[in-house]
PDB file of C-alpha atoms and ligand atoms in Angstrom:
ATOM      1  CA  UNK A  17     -31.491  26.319  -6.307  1.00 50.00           C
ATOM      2  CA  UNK A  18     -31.987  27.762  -2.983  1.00 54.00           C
ATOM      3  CA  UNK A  19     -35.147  26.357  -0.474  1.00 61.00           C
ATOM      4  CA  UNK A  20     -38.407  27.417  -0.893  1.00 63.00           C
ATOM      5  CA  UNK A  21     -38.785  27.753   2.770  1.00 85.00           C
ATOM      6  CA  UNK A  22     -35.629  30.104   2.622  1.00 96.00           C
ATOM      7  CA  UNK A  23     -35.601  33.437   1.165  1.00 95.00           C
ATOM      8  CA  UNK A  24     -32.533  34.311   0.072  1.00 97.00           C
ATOM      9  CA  UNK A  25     -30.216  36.974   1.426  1.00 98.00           C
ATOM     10  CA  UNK A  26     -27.604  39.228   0.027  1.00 98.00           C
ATOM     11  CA  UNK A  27     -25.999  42.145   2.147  1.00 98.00           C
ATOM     12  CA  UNK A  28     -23.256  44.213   1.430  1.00 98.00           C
ATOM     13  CA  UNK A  29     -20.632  45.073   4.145  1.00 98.00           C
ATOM     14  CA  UNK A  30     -19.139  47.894   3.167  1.00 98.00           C
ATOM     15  CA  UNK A  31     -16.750  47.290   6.112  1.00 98.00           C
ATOM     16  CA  UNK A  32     -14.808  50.756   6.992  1.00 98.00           C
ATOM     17  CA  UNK A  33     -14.875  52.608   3.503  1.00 98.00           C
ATOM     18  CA  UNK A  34     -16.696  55.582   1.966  1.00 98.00           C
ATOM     19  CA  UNK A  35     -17.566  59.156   2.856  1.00 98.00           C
ATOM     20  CA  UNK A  36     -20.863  60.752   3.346  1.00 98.00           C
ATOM     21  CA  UNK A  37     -21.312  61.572   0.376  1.00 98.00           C
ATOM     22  CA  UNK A  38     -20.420  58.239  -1.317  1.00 98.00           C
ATOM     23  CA  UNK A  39     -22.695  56.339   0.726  1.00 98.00           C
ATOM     24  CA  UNK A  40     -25.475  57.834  -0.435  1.00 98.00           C
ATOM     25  CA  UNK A  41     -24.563  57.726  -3.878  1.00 98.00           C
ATOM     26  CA  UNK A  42     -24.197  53.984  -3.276  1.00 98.00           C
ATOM     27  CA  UNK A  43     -27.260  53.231  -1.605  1.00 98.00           C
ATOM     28  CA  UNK A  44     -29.288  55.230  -4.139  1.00 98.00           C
ATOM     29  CA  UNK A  45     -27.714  53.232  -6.617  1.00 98.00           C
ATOM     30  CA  UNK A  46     -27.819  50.216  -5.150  1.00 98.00           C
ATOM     31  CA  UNK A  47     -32.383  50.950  -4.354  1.00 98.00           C
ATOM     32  CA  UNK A  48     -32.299  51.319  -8.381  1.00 97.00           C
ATOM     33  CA  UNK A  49     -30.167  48.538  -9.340  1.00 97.00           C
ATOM     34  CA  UNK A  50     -31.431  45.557  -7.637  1.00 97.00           C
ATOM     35  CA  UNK A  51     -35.655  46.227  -7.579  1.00 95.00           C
ATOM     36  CA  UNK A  52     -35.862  43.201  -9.470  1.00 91.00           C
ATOM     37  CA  UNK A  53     -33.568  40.934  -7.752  1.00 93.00           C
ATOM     38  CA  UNK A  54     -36.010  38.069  -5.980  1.00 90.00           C
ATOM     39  CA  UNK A  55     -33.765  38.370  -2.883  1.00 96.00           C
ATOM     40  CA  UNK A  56     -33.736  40.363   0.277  1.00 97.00           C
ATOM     41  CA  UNK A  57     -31.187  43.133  -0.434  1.00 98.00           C
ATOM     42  CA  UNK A  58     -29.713  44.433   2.918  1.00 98.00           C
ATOM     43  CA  UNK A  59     -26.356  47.039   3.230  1.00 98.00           C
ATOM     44  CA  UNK A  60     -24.568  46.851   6.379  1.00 99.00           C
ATOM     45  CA  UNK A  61     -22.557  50.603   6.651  1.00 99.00           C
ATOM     46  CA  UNK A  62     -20.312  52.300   8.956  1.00 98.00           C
ATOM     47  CA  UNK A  63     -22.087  53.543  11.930  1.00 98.00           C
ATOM     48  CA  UNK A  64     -21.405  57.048  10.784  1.00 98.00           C
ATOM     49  CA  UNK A  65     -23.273  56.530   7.306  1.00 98.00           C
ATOM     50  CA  UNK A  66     -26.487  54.747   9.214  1.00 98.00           C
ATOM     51  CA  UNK A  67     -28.714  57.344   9.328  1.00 98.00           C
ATOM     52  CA  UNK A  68     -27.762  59.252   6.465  1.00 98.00           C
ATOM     53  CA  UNK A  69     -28.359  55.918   4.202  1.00 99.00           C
ATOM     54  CA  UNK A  70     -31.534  55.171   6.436  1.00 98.00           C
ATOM     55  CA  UNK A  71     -33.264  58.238   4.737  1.00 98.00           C
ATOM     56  CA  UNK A  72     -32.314  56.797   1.321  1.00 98.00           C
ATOM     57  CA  UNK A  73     -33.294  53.347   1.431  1.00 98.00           C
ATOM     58  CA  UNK A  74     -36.981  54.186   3.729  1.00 98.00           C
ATOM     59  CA  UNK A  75     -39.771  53.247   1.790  1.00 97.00           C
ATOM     60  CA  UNK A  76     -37.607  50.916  -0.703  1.00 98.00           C
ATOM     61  CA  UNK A  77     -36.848  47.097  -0.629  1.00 98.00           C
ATOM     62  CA  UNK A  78     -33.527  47.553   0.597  1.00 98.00           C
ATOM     63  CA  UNK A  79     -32.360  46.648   4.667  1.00 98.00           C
ATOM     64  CA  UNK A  80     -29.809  48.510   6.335  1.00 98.00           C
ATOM     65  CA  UNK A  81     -27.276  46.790   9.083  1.00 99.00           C
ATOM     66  CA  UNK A  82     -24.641  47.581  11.094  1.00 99.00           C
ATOM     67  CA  UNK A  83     -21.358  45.541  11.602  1.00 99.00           C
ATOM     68  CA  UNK A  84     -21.509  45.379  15.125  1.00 98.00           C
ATOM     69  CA  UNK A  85     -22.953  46.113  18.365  1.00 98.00           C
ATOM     70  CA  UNK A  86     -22.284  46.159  21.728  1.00 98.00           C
ATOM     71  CA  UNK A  87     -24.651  43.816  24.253  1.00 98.00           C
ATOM     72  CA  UNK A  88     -25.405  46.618  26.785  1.00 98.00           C
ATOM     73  CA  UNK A  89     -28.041  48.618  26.297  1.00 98.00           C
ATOM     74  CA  UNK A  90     -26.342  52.428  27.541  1.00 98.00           C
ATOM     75  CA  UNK A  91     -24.094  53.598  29.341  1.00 98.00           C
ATOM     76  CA  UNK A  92     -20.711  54.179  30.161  1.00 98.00           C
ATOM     77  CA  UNK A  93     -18.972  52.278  26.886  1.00 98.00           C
ATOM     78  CA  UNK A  94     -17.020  54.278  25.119  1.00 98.00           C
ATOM     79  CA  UNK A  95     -16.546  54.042  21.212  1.00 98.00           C
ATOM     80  CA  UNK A  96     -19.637  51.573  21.247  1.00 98.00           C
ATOM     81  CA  UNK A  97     -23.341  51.025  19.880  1.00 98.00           C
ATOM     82  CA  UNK A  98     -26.313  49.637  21.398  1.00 98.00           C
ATOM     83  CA  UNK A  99     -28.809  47.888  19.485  1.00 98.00           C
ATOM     84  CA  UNK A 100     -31.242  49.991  20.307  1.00 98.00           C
ATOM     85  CA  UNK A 101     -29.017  52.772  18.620  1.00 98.00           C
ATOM     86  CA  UNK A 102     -28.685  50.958  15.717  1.00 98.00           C
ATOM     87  CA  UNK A 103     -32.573  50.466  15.428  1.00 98.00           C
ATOM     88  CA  UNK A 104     -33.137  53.954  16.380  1.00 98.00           C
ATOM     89  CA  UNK A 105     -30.568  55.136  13.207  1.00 98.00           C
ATOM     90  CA  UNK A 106     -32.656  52.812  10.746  1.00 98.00           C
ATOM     91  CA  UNK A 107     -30.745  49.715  11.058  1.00 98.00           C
ATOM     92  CA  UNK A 108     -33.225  46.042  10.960  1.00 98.00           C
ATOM     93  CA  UNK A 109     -29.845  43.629  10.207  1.00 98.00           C
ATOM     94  CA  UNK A 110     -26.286  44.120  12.270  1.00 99.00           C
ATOM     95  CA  UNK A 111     -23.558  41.577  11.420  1.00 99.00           C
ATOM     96  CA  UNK A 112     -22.343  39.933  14.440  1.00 99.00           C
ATOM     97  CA  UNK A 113     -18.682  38.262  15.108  1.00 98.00           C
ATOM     98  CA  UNK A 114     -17.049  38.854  11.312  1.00 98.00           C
ATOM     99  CA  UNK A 115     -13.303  37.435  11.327  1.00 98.00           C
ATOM    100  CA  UNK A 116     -12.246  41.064  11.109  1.00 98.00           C
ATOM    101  CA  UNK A 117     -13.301  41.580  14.736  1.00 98.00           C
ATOM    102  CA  UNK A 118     -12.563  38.512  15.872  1.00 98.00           C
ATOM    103  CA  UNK A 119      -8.774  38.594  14.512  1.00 97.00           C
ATOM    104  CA  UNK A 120      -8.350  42.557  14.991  1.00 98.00           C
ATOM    105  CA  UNK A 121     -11.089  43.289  17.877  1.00 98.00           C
ATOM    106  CA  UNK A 122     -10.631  39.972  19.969  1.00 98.00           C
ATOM    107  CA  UNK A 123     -14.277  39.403  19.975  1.00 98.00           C
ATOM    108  CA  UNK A 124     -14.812  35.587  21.378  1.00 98.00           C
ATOM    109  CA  UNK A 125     -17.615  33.051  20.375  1.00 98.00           C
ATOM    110  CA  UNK A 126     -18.427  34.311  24.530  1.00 98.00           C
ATOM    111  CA  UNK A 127     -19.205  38.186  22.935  1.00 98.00           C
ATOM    112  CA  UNK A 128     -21.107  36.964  19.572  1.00 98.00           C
ATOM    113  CA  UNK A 129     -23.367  35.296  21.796  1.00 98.00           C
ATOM    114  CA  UNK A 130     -23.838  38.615  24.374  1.00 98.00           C
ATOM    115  CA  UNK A 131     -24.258  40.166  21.206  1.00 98.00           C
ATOM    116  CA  UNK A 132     -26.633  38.078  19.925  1.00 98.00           C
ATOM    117  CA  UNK A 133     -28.842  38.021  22.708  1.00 98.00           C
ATOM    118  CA  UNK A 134     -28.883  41.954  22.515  1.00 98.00           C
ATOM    119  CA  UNK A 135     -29.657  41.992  18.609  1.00 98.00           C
ATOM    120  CA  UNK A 136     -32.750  39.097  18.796  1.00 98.00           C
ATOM    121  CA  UNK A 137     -33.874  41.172  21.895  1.00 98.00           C
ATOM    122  CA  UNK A 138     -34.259  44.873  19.931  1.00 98.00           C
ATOM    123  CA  UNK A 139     -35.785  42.394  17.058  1.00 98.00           C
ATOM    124  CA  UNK A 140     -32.920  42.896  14.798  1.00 98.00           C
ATOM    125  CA  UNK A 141     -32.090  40.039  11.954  1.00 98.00           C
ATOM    126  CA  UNK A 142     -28.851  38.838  13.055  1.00 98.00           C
ATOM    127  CA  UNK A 143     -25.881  37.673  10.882  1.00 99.00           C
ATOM    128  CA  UNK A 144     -23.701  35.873  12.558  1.00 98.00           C
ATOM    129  CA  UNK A 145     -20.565  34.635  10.993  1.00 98.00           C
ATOM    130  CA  UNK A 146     -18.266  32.129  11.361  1.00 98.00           C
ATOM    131  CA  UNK A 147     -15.639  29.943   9.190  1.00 98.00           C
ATOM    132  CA  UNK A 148     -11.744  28.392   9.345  1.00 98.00           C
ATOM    133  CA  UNK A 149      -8.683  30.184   8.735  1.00 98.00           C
ATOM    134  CA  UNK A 150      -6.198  28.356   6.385  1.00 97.00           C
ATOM    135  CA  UNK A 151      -3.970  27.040   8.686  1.00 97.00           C
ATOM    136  CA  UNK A 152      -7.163  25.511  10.144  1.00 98.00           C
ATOM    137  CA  UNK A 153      -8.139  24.061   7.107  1.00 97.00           C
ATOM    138  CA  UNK A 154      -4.779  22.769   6.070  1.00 97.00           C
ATOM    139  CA  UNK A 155      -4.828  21.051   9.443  1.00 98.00           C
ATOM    140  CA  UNK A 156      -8.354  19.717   9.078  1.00 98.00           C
ATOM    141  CA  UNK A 157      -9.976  21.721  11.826  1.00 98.00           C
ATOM    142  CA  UNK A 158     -12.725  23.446   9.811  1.00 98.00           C
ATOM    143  CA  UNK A 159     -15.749  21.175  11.310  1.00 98.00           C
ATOM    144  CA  UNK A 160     -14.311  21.476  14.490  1.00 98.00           C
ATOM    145  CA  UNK A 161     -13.455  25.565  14.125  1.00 98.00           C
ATOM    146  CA  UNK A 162     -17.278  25.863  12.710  1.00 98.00           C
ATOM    147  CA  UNK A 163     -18.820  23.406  15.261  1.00 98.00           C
ATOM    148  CA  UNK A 164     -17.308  25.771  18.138  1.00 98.00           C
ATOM    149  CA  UNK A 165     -18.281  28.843  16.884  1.00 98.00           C
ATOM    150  CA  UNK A 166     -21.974  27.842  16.154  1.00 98.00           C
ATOM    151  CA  UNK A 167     -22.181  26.083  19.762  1.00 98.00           C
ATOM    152  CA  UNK A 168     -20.493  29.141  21.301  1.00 98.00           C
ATOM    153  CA  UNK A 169     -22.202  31.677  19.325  1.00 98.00           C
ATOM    154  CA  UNK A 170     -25.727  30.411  18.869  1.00 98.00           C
ATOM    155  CA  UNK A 171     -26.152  28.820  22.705  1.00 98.00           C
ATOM    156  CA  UNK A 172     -28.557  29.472  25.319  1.00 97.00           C
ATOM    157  CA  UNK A 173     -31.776  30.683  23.356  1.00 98.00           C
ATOM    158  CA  UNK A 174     -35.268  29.260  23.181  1.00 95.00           C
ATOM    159  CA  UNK A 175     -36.013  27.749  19.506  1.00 93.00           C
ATOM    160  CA  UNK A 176     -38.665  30.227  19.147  1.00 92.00           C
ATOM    161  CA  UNK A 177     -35.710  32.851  19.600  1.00 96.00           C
ATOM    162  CA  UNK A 178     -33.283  32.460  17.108  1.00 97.00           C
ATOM    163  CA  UNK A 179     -35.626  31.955  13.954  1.00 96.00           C
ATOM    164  CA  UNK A 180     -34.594  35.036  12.215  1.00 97.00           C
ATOM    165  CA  UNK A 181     -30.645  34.511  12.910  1.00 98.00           C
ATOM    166  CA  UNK A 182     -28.804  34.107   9.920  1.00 98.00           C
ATOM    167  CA  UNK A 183     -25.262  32.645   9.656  1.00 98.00           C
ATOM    168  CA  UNK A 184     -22.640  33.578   7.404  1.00 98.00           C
ATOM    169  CA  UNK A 185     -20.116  31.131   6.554  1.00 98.00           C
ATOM    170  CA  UNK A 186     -16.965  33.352   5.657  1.00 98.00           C
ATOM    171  CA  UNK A 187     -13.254  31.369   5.489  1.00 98.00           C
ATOM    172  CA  UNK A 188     -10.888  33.602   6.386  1.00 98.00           C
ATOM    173  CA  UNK A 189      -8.951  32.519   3.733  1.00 98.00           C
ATOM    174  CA  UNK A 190     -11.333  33.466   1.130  1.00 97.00           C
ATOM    175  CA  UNK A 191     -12.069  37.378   2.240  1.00 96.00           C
ATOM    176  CA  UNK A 192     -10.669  40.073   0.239  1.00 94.00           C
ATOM    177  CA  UNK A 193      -7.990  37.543  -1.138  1.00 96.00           C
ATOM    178  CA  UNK A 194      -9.892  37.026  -4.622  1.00 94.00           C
ATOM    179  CA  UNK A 195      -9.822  33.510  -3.547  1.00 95.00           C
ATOM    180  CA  UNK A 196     -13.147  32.072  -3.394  1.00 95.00           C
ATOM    181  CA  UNK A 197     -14.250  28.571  -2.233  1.00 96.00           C
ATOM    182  CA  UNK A 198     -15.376  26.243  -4.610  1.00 97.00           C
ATOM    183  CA  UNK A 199     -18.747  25.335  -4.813  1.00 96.00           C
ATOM    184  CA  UNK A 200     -18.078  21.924  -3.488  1.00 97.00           C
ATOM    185  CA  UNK A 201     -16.086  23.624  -0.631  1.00 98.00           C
ATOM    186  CA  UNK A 202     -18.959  25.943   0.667  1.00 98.00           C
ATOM    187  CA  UNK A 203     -21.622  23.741   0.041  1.00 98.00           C
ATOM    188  CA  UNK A 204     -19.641  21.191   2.405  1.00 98.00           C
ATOM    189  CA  UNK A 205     -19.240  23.632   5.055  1.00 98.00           C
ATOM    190  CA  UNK A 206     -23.000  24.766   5.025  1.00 98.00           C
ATOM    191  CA  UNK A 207     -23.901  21.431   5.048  1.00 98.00           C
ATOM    192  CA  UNK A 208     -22.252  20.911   7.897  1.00 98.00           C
ATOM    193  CA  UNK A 209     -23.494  23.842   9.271  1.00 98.00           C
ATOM    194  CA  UNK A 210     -27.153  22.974   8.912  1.00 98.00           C
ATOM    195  CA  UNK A 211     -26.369  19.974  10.752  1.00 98.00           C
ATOM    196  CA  UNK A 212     -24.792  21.848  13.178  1.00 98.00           C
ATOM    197  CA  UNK A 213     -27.883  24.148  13.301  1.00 98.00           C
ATOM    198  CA  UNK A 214     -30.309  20.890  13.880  1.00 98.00           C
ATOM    199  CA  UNK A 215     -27.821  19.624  16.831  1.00 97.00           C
ATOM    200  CA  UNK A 216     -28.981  23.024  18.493  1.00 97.00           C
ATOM    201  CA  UNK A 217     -32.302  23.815  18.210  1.00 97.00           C
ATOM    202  CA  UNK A 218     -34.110  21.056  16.175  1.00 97.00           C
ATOM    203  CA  UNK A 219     -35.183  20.043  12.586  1.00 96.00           C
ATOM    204  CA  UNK A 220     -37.285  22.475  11.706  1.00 96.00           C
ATOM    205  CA  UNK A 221     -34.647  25.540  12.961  1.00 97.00           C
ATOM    206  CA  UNK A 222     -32.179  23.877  10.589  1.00 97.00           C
ATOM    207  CA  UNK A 223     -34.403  23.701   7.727  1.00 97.00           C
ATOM    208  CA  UNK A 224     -35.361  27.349   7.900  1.00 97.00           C
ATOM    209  CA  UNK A 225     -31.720  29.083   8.898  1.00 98.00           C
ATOM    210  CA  UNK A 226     -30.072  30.916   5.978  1.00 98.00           C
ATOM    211  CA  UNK A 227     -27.284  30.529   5.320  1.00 98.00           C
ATOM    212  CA  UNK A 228     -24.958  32.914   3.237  1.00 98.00           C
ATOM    213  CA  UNK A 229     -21.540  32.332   1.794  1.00 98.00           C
ATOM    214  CA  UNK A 230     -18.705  35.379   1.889  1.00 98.00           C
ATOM    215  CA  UNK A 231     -15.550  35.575   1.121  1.00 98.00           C
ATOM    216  CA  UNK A 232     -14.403  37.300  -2.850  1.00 97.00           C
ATOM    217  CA  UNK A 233     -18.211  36.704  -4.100  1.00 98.00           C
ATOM    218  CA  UNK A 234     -18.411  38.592  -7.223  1.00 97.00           C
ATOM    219  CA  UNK A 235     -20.747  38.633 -10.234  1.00 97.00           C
ATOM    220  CA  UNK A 236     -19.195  36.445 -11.774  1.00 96.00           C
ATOM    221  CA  UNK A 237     -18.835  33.712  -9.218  1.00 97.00           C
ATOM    222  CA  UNK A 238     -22.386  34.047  -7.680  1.00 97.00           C
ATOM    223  CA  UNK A 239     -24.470  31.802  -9.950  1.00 96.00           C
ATOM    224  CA  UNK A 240     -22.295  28.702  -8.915  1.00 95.00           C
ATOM    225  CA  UNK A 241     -22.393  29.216  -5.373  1.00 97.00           C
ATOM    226  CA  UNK A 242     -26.025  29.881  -5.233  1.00 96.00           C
ATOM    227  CA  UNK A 243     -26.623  26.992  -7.462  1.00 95.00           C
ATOM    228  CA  UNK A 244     -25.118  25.232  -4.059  1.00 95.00           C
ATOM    229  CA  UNK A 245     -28.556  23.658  -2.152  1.00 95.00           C
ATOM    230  CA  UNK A 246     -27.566  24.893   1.034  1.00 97.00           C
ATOM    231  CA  UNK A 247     -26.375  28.529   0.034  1.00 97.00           C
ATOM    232  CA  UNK A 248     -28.991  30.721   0.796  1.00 97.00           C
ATOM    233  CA  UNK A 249     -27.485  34.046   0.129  1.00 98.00           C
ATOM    234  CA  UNK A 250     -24.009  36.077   0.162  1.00 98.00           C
ATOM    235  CA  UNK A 251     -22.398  38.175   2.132  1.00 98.00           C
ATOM    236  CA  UNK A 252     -20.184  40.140  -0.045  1.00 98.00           C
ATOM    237  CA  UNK A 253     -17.329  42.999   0.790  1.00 98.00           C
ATOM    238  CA  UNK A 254     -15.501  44.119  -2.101  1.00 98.00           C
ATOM    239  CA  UNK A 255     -17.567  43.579  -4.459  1.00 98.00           C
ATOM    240  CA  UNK A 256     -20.853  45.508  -2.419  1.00 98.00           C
ATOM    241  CA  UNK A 257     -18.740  49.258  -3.127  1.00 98.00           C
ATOM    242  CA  UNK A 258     -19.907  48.662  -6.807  1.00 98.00           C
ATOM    243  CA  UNK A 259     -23.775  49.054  -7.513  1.00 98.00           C
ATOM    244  CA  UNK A 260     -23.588  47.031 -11.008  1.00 97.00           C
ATOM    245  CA  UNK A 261     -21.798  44.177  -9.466  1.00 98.00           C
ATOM    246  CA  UNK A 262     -23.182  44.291  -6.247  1.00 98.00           C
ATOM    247  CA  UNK A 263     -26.802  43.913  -8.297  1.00 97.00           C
ATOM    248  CA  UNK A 264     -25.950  41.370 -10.647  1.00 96.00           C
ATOM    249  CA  UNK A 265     -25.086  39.476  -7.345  1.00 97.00           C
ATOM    250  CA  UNK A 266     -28.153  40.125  -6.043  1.00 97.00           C
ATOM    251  CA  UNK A 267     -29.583  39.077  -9.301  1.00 94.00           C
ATOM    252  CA  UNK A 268     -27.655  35.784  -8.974  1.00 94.00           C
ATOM    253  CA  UNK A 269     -31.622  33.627  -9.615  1.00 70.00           C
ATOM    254  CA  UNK A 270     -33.104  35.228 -11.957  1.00 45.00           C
ATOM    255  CA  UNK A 271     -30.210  35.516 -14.477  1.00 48.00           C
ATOM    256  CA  UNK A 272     -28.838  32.238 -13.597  1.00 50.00           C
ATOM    257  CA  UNK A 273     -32.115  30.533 -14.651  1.00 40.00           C
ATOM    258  CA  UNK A 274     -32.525  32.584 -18.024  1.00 40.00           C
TER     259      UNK A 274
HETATM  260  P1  LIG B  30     -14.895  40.169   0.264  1.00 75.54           P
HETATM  261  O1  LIG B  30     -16.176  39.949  -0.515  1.00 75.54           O
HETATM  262  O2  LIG B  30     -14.231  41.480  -0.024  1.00 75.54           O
HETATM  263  O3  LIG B  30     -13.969  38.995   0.167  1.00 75.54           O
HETATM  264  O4  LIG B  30     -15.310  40.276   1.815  1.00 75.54           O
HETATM  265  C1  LIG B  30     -16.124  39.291   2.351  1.00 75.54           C
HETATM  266  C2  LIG B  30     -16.570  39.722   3.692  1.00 75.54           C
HETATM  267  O5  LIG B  30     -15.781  39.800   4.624  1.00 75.54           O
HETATM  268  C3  LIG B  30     -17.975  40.067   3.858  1.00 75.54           C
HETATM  269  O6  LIG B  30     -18.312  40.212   5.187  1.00 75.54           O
END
């Protein structure tokens, strides 16, 4: 039930797992699996497996990311990567400001937005996420937690800019717990997100940002959320390691309206 105006998007973070070898067994499967999904199919890898699943997925309809960057663009920054790197090594999407790094790595809404600025600049689709842990939204802070983030995050830029950012909204509470939001629940937090989106940078910016859901989609759940008005996609962990799943997600339209 997703816009016209708003392809949807579903990416796989495969977050800090697999070998070599397993990532390109996954990424071949995954080319195969999802050819006929209507979506844009995009796998965000470890930095390590970038090029190696670059040379698997060239040529197909499948995107590669990575699941960070750092804003400068060389030098003397150990343990990081530029965007230009990740362009260079295949890359077109790079996830920016995922709860895991915000929790584990300290990255601020202060860094998303350095790192945004460094992704739109090397032209590389952006997916920026954001969303409430539980003790925020058992204290009613989610709007204001999400309102924050998407000030702090998305500020500064030129409407022209930011038309190819995406935004993830990913409750802590709902990642790698097998605890998904309801329906109702993400569709109330994208909603609010849109609106957020039109406080920024207009109308029209609003009406054309995607936004994905994450947090324990699986093939099963999918066709609910997407039937959500203002889910435009998934961002999916767990489930992503497993090319059936992963492209029955990706899927989520065309079975959904058979
Ligand atoms: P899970 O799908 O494993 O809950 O992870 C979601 C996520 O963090 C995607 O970025």
């Amino acid at each position: 039930m997703t816009s016209p105006i708003r392809r949807p998007l579903i990416a796989g973070n495969w977050k800090m797992h697999l070998t070599l070898a397993q990532s390109v067994d996954l990424a071949k499967a995954v080319c195969d699996a999802t050819k006929d999904s209507p979506a844009e199919v995009a796998v965000c890898v470890p930095f390590t497996a970038l090029t190696v699943v670059s040379a698997v997925v060239k040529g197909t309809h499948v995107r590669l990311g990575g699941q960070n960057l750092y804003w400068e663009p060389q030098g003397a920054f150990t343990g990081e990567v530029s965007a230009g790197q990740l362009v260079d090594a295949g890359a077109t999407h790079v996830i920016i400001g995922h709860s895991e790094r915000r929790r584990l790595f300290g990255d601020t809404d202060e860094a998303v937005n350095r790192k945004l600025k460094a992704a739109l600049a090397a032209k590389l689709i952006p997916i920026v996420c954001v969303g409430e842990t539980l003790d925020e939204r058992q204290s009613n802070q989610t709007f204001r937690v999400l309102e924050t983030q998407m000030a702090g995050g998305l500020k500064g830029f030129a409407p022209a800019d930011v038309s190819s950012v995406v935004v993830a909204y990913e409750p802590v509470w709902a990642i790698g717990t097998g605890v998904t939001a309801t329906p109702a629940q993400a569709q109330e937090a994208h909603l609010f997100l849109r609106k957020q989106a039109a406080k920024l940078y207009g109308e029209g910016f609003a009406a054309g940002l995607r936004l994905l859901y994450g947090g324990s989609v699986t093939a099963e759940n999918v066709d609910n959320l997407m039937a959500q008005p203002d889910l435009d996609g998934a961002l999916v962990g767990g489930a992503s390691l497993k090319a059936p799943a992963f492209a029955r997600i990706a899927r989520f339209q065309v079975e959904a309206k058979a």
